[in-house]
PDB file of C-alpha atoms and ligand atoms in Angstrom:
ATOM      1  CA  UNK A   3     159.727 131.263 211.495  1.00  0.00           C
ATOM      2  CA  UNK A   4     158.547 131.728 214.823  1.00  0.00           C
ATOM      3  CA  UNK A   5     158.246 127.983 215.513  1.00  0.00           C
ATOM      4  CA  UNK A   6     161.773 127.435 214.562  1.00  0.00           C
ATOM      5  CA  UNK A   7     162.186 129.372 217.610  1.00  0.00           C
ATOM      6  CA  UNK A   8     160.107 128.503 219.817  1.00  0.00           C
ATOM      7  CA  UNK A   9     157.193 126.416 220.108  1.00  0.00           C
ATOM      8  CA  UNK A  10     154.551 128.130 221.013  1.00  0.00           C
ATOM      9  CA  UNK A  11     151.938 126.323 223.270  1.00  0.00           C
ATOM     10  CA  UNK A  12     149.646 128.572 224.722  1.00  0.00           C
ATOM     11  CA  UNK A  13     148.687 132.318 225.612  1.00  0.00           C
ATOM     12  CA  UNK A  14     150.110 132.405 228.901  1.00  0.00           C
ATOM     13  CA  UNK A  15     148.646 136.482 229.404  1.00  0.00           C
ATOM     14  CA  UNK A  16     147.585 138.904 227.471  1.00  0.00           C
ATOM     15  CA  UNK A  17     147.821 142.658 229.313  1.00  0.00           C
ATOM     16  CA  UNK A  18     146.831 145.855 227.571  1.00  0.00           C
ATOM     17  CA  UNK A  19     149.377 146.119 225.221  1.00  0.00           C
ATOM     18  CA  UNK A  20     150.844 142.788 224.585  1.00  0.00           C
ATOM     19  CA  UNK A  21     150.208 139.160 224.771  1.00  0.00           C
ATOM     20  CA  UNK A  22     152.726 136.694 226.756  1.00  0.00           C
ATOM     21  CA  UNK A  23     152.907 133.073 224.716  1.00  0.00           C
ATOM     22  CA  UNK A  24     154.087 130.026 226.295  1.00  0.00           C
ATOM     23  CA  UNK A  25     157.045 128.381 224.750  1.00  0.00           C
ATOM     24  CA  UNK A  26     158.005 124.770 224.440  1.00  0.00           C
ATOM     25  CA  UNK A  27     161.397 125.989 226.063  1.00  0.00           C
ATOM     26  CA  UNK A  28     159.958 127.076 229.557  1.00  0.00           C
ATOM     27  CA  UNK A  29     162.495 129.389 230.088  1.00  0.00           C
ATOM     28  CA  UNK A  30     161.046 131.252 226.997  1.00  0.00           C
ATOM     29  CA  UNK A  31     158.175 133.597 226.592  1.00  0.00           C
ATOM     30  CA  UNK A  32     156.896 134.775 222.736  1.00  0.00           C
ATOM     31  CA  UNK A  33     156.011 138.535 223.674  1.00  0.00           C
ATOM     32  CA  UNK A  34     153.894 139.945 221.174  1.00  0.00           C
ATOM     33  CA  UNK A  35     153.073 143.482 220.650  1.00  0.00           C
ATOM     34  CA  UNK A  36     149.656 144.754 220.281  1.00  0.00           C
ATOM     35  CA  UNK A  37     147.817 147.365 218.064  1.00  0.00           C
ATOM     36  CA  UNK A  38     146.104 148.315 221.392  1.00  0.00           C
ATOM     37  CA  UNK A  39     147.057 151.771 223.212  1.00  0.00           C
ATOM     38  CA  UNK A  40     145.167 152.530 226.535  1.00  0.00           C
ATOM     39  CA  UNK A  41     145.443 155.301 229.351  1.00  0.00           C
ATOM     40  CA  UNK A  42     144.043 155.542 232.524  1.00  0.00           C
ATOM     41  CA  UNK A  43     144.378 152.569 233.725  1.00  0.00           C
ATOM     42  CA  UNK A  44     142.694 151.241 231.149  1.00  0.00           C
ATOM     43  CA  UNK A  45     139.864 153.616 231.362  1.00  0.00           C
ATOM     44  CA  UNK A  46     140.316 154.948 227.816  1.00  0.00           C
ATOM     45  CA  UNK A  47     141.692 152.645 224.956  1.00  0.00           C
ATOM     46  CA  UNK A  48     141.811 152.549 221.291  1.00  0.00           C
ATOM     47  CA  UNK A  49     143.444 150.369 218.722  1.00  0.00           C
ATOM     48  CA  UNK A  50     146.088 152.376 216.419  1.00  0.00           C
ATOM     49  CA  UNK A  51     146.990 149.882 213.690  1.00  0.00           C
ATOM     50  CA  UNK A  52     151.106 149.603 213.699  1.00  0.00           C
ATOM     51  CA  UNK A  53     151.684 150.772 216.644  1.00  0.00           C
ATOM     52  CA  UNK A  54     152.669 147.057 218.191  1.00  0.00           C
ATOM     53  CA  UNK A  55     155.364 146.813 215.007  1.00  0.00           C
ATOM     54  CA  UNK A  56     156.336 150.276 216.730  1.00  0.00           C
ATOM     55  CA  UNK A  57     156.783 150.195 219.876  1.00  0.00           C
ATOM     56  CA  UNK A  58     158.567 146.734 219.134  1.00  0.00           C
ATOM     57  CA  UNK A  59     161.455 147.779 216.517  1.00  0.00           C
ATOM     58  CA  UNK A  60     161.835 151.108 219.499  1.00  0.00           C
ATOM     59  CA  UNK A  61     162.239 148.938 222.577  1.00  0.00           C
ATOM     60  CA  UNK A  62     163.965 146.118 220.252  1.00  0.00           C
ATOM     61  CA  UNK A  63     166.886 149.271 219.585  1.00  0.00           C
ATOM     62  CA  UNK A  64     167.329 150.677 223.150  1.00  0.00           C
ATOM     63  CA  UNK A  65     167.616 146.805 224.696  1.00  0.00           C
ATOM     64  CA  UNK A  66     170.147 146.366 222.371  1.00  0.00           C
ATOM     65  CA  UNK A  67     172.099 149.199 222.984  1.00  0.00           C
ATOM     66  CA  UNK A  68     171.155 148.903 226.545  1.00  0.00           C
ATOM     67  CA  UNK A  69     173.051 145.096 226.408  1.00  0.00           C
ATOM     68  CA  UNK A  70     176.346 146.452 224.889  1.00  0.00           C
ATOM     69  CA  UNK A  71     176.398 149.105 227.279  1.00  0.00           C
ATOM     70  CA  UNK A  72     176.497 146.013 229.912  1.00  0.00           C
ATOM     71  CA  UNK A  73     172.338 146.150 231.024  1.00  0.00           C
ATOM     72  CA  UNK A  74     171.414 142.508 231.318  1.00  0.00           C
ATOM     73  CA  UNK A  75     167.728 142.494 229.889  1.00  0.00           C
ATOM     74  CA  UNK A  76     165.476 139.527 229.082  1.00  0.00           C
ATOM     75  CA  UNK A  77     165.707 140.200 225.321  1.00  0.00           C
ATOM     76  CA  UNK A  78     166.793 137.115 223.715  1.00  0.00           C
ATOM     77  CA  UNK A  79     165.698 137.214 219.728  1.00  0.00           C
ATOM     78  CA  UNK A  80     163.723 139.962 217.666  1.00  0.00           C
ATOM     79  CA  UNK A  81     161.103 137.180 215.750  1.00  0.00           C
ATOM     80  CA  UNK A  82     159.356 139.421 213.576  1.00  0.00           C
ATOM     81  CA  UNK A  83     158.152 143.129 213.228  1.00  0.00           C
ATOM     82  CA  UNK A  84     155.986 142.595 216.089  1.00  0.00           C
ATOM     83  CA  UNK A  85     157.355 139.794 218.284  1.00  0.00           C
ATOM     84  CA  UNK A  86     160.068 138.805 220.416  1.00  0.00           C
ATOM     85  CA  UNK A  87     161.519 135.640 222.270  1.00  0.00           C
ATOM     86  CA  UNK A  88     162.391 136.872 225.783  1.00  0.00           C
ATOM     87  CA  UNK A  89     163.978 134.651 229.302  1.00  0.00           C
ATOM     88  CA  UNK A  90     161.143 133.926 231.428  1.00  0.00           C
ATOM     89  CA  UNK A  91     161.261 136.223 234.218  1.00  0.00           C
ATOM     90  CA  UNK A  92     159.054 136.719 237.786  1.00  0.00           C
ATOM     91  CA  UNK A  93     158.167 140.168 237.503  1.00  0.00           C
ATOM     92  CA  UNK A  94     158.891 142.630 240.359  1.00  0.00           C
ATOM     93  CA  UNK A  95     155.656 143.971 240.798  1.00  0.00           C
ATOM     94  CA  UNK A  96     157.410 147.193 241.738  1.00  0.00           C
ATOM     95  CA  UNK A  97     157.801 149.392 238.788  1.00  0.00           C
ATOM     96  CA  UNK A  98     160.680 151.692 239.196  1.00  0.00           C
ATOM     97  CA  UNK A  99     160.067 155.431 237.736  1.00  0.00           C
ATOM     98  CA  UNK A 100     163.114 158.084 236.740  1.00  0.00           C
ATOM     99  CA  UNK A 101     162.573 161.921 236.286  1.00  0.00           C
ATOM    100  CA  UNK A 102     164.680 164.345 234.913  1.00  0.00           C
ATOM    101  CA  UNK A 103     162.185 166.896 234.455  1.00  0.00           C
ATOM    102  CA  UNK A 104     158.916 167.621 236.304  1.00  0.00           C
ATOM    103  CA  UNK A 105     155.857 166.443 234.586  1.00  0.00           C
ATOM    104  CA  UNK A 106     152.890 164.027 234.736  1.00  0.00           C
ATOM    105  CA  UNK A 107     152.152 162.780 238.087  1.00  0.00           C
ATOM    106  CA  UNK A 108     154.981 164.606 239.794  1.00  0.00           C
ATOM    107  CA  UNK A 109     153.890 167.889 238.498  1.00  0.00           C
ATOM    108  CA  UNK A 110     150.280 167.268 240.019  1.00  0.00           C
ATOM    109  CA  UNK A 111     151.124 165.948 243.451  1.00  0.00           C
ATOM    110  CA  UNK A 112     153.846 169.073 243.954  1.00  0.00           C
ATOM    111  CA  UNK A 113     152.982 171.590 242.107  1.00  0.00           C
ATOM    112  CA  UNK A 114     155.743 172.196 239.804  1.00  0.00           C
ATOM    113  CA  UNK A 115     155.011 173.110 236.420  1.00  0.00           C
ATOM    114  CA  UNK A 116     155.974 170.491 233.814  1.00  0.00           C
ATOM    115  CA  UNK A 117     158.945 171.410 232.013  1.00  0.00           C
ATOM    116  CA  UNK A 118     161.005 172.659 235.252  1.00  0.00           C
ATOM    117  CA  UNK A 119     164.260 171.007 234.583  1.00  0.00           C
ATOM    118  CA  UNK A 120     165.387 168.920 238.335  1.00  0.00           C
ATOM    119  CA  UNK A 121     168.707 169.575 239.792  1.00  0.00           C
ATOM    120  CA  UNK A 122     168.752 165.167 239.946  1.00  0.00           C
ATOM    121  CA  UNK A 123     167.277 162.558 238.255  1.00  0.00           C
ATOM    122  CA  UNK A 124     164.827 161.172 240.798  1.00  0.00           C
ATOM    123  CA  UNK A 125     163.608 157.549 241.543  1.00  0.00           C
ATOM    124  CA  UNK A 126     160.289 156.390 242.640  1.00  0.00           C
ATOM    125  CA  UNK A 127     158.475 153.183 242.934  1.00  0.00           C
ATOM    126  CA  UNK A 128     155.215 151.969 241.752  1.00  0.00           C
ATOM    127  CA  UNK A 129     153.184 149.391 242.755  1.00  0.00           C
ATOM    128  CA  UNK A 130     151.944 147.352 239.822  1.00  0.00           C
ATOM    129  CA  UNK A 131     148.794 146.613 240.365  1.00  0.00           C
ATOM    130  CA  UNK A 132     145.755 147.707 238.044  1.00  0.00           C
ATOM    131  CA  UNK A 133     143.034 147.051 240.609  1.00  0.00           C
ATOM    132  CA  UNK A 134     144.819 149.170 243.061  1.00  0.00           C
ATOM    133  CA  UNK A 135     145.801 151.380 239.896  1.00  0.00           C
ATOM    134  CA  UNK A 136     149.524 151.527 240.621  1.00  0.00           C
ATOM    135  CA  UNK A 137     150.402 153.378 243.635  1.00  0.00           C
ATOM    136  CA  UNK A 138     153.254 155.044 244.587  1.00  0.00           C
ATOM    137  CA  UNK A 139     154.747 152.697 247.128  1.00  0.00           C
ATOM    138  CA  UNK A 140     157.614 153.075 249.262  1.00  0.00           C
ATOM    139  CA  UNK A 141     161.034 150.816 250.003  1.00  0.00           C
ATOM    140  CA  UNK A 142     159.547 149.521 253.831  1.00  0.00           C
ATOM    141  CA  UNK A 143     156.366 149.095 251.943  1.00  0.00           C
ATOM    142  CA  UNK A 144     157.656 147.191 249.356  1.00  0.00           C
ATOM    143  CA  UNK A 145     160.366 144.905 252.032  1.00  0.00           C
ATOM    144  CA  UNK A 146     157.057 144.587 254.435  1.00  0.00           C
ATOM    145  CA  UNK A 147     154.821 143.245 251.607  1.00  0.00           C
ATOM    146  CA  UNK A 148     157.521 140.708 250.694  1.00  0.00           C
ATOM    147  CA  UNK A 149     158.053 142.515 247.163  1.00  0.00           C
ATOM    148  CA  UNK A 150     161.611 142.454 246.748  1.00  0.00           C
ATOM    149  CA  UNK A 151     164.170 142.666 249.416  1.00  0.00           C
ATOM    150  CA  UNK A 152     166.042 145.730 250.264  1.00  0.00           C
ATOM    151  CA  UNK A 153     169.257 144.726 247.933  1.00  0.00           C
ATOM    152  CA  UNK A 154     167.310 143.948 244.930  1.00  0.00           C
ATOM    153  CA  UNK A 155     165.537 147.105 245.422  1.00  0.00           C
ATOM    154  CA  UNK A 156     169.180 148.934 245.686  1.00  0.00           C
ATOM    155  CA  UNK A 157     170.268 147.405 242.543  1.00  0.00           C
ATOM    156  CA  UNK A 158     166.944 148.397 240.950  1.00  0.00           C
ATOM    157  CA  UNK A 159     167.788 151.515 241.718  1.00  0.00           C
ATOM    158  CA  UNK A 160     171.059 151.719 241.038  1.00  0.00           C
ATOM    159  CA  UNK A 161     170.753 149.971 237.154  1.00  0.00           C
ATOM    160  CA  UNK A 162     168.172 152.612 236.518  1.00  0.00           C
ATOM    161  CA  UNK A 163     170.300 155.548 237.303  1.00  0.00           C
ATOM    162  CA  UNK A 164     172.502 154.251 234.957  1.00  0.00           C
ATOM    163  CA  UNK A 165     170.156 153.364 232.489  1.00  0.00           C
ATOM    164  CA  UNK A 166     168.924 157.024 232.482  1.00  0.00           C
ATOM    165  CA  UNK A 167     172.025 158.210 232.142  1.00  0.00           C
ATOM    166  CA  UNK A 168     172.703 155.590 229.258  1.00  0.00           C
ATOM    167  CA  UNK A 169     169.480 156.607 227.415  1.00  0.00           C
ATOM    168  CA  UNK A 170     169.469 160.363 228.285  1.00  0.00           C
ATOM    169  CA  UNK A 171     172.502 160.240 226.143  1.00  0.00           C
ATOM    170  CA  UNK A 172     170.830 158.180 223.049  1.00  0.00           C
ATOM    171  CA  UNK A 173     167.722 160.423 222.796  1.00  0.00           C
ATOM    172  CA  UNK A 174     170.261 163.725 222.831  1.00  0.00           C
ATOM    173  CA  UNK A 175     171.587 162.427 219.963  1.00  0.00           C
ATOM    174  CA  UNK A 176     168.517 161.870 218.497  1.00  0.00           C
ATOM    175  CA  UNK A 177     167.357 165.596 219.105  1.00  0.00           C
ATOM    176  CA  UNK A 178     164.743 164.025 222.241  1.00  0.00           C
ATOM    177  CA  UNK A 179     164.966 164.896 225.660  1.00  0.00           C
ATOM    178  CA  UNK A 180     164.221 161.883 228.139  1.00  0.00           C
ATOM    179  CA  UNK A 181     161.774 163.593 230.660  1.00  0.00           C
ATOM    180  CA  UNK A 182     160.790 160.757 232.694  1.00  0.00           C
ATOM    181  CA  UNK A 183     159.947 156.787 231.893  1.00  0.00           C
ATOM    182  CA  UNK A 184     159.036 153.617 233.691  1.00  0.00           C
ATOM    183  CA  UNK A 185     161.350 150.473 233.884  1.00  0.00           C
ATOM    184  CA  UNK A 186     160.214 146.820 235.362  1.00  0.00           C
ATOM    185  CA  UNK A 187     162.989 144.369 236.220  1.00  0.00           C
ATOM    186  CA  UNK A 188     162.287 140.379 237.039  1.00  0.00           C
ATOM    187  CA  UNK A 189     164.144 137.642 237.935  1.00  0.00           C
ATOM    188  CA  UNK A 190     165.354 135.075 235.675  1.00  0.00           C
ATOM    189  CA  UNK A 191     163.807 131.762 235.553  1.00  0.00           C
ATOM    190  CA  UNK A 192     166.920 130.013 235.603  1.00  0.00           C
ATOM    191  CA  UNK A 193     169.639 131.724 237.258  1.00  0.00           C
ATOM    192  CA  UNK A 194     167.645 134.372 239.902  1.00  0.00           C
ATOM    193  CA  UNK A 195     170.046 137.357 238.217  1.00  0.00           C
ATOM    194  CA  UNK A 196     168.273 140.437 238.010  1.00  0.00           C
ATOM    195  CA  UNK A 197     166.704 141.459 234.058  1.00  0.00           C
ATOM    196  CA  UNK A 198     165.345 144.365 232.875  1.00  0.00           C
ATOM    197  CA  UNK A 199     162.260 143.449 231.929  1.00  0.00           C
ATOM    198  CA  UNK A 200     158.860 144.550 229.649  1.00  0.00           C
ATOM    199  CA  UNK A 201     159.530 147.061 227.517  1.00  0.00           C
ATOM    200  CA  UNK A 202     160.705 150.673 226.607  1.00  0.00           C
ATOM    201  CA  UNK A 203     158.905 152.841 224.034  1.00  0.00           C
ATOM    202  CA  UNK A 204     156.854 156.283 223.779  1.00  0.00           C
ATOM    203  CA  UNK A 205     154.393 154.744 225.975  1.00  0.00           C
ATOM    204  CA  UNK A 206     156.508 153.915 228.681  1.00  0.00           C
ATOM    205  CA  UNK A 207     158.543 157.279 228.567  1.00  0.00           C
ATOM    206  CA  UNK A 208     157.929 161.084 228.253  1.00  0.00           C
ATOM    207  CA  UNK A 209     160.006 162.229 225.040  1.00  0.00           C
ATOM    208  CA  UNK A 210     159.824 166.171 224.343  1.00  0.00           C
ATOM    209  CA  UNK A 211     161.584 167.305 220.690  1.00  0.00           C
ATOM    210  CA  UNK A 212     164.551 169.554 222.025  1.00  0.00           C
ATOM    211  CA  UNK A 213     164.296 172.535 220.723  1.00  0.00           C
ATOM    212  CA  UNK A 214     160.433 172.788 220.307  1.00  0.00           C
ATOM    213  CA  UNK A 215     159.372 171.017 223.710  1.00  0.00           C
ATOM    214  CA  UNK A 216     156.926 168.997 221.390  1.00  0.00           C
ATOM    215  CA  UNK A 217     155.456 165.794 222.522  1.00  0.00           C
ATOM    216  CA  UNK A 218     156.697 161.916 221.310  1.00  0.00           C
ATOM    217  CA  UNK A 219     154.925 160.073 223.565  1.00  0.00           C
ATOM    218  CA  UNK A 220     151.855 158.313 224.388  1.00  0.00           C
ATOM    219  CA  UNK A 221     150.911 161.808 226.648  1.00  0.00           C
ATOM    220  CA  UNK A 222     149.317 162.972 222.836  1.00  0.00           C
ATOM    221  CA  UNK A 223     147.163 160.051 222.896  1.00  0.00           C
ATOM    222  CA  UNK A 224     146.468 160.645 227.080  1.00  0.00           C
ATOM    223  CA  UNK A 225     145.488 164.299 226.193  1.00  0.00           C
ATOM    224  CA  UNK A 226     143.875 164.068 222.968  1.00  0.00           C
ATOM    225  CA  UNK A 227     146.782 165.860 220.830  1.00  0.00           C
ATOM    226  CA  UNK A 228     146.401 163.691 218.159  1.00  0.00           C
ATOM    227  CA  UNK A 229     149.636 161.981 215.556  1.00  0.00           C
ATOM    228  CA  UNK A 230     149.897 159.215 218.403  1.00  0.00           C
ATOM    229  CA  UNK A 231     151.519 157.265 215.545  1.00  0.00           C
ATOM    230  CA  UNK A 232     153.407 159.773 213.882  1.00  0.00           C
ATOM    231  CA  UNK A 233     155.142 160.797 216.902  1.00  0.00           C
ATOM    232  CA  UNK A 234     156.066 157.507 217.584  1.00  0.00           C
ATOM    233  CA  UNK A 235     157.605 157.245 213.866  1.00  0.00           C
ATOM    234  CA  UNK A 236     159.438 160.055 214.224  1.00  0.00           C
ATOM    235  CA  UNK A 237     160.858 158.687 217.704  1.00  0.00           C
ATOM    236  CA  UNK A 238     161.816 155.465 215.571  1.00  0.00           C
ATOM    237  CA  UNK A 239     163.306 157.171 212.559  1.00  0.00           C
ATOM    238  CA  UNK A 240     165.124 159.579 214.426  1.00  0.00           C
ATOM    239  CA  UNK A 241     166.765 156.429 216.914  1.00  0.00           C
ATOM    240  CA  UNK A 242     167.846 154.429 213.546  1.00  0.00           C
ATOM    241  CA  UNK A 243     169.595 157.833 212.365  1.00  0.00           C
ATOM    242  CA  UNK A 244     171.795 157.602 215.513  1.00  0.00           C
ATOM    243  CA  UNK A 245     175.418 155.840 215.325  1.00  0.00           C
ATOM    244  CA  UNK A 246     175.532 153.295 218.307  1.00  0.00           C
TER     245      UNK A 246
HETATM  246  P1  TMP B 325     153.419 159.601 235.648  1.00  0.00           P
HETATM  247  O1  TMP B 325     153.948 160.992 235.563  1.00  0.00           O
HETATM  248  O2  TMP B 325     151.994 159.460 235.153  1.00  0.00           O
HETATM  249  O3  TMP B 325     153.618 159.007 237.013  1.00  0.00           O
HETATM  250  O4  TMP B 325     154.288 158.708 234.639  1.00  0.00           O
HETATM  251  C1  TMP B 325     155.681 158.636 234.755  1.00  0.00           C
HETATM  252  C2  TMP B 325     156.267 157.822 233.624  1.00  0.00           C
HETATM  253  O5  TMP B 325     155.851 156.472 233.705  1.00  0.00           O
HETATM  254  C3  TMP B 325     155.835 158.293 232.232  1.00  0.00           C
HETATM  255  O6  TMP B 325     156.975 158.275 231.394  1.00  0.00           O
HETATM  256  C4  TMP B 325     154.866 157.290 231.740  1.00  0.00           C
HETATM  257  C5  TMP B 325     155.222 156.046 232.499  1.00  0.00           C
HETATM  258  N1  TMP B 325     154.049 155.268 232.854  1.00  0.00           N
HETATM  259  C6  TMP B 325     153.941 153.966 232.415  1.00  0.00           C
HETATM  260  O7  TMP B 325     154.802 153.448 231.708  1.00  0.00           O
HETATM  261  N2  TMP B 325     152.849 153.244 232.800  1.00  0.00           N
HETATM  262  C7  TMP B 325     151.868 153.765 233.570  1.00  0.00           C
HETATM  263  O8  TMP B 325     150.898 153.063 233.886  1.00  0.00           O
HETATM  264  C8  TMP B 325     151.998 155.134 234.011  1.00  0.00           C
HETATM  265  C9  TMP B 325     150.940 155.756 234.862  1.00  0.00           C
HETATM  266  C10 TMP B 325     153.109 155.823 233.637  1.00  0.00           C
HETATM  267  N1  LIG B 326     149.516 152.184 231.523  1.00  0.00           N
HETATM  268  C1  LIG B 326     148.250 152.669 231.984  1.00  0.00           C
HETATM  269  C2  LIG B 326     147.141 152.209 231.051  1.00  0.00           C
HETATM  270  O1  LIG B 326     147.445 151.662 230.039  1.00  0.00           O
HETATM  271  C3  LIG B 326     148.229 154.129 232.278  1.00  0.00           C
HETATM  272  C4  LIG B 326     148.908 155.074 231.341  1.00  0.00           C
HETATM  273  O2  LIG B 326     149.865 154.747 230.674  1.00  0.00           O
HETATM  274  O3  LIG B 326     148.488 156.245 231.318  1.00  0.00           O
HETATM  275  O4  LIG B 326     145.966 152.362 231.293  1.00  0.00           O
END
């Protein structure tokens, strides 16, 4: 199936949680998702068999309803439960991070209790890097260092704002609140246009139940709560109940 595809040559990466394959078509990449789940930089990992077929069929859904809402990602063709053909892209190596509530990182370098609702979504960027273990970097920082230039950073910025709003309004529906999440964008092989990029699943977002405040997310695997995988079912099954 997959070779009908795409002809896969080679392993082109393999990161923490999924491994990039080289495709006949070089404007193609074979992403496939892995069992694997780390924190910490890598400090702490485990392997959690299914959640690759997860986290795949969750981020397969939102870039799909992320592309009829108008987002131009790199998703080109769901292959199987736990692998998709993407449009090569050159990775921004700034990651771009939205918050609607304070928690995580934000509610450690401020002080502000997680939970406390913010009167704006807020952006932030992160430089990806896992030697330097991703630090938060700054717009002249990011210009300076040759990054991305200032109007790809605006447009960044201004696709994730809308993307936030976009999924804020998918999760309601499916009884979640969106409490913060990461997004990477790249730059098409071909054509230069801006994609959203990677991928977007309880490990890449903070997901509370509304009502209960209860944790979706990969924080229950950072902070030992245990159901890692169960919460990320739930996140699926509650998604496929939602009318698109
Ligand atoms: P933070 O509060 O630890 O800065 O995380 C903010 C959001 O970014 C959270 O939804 C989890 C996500 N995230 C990643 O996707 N990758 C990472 O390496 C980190 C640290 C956070
Ligand atoms: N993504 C990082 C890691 O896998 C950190 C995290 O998500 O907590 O190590």
């Amino acid at each position: 199936m997959i070779m009908n595809m795409c002809e896969v040559t080679e392993i082109l990466y393999e990161g923490k949680s999924k491994i990039l394959y080289r495709c006949k078509d070089e404007v193609l990449i074979l992403v496939k998702y892995k069992d694997s789940v780390t924190a910490f930089n890598g400090e702490k990992s485990d392997e959690l068999f299914g959640k690759g077929r997860l986290n795949a069929a969750i981020s397969n859904l939102i870039y799909e309803y992320l592309e009829v809402n108008g987002i131009k990602t790199h998703l080109v063709k769901v292959i199987d439960e736990s692998s998709v053909l993407v449009k090569k892209a050159e990775i921004i190596p700034a990651e771009v991070i939205v918050r609607n509530v304070a928690a995580g990182s934000f509610s450690k370098k401020y002080g502000v209790d997680e939970g406390v609702a913010l009167p704006h979504p807020t952006v932030e960027f992160s430089l990806k890097s896992d030697t330097l273990g991703d630090p938060l970097i700054n717009v002249s920082h990011i210009t300076a260092l040759g990054l991305a230039t200032s109007a790809e950073l605006e447009e960044m910025k201004r696709l994730s704002l809308l993307i936030n709003e976009l999924l804020s309004g998918l999760f309601q529906k499916a009884g979640i609140r969106l409490i913060d999440f990461k997004l990477e964008f790249g730059r098409a092989a071909e054509s230069g246009e801006l994609l959203l990029c990677d991928e977007i699943s309880p490990d890449s977002c903070r997901l509370w139940q509304i009502g209960t405040d209860c944790k979706l997310d990969k924080d229950r695997y950072r902070r030992d709560l245990g159901g890692v995988l169960d919460s990320y079912e739930e996140v699926l099954r509650r998604l496929q109940g939602v009318e698109l």
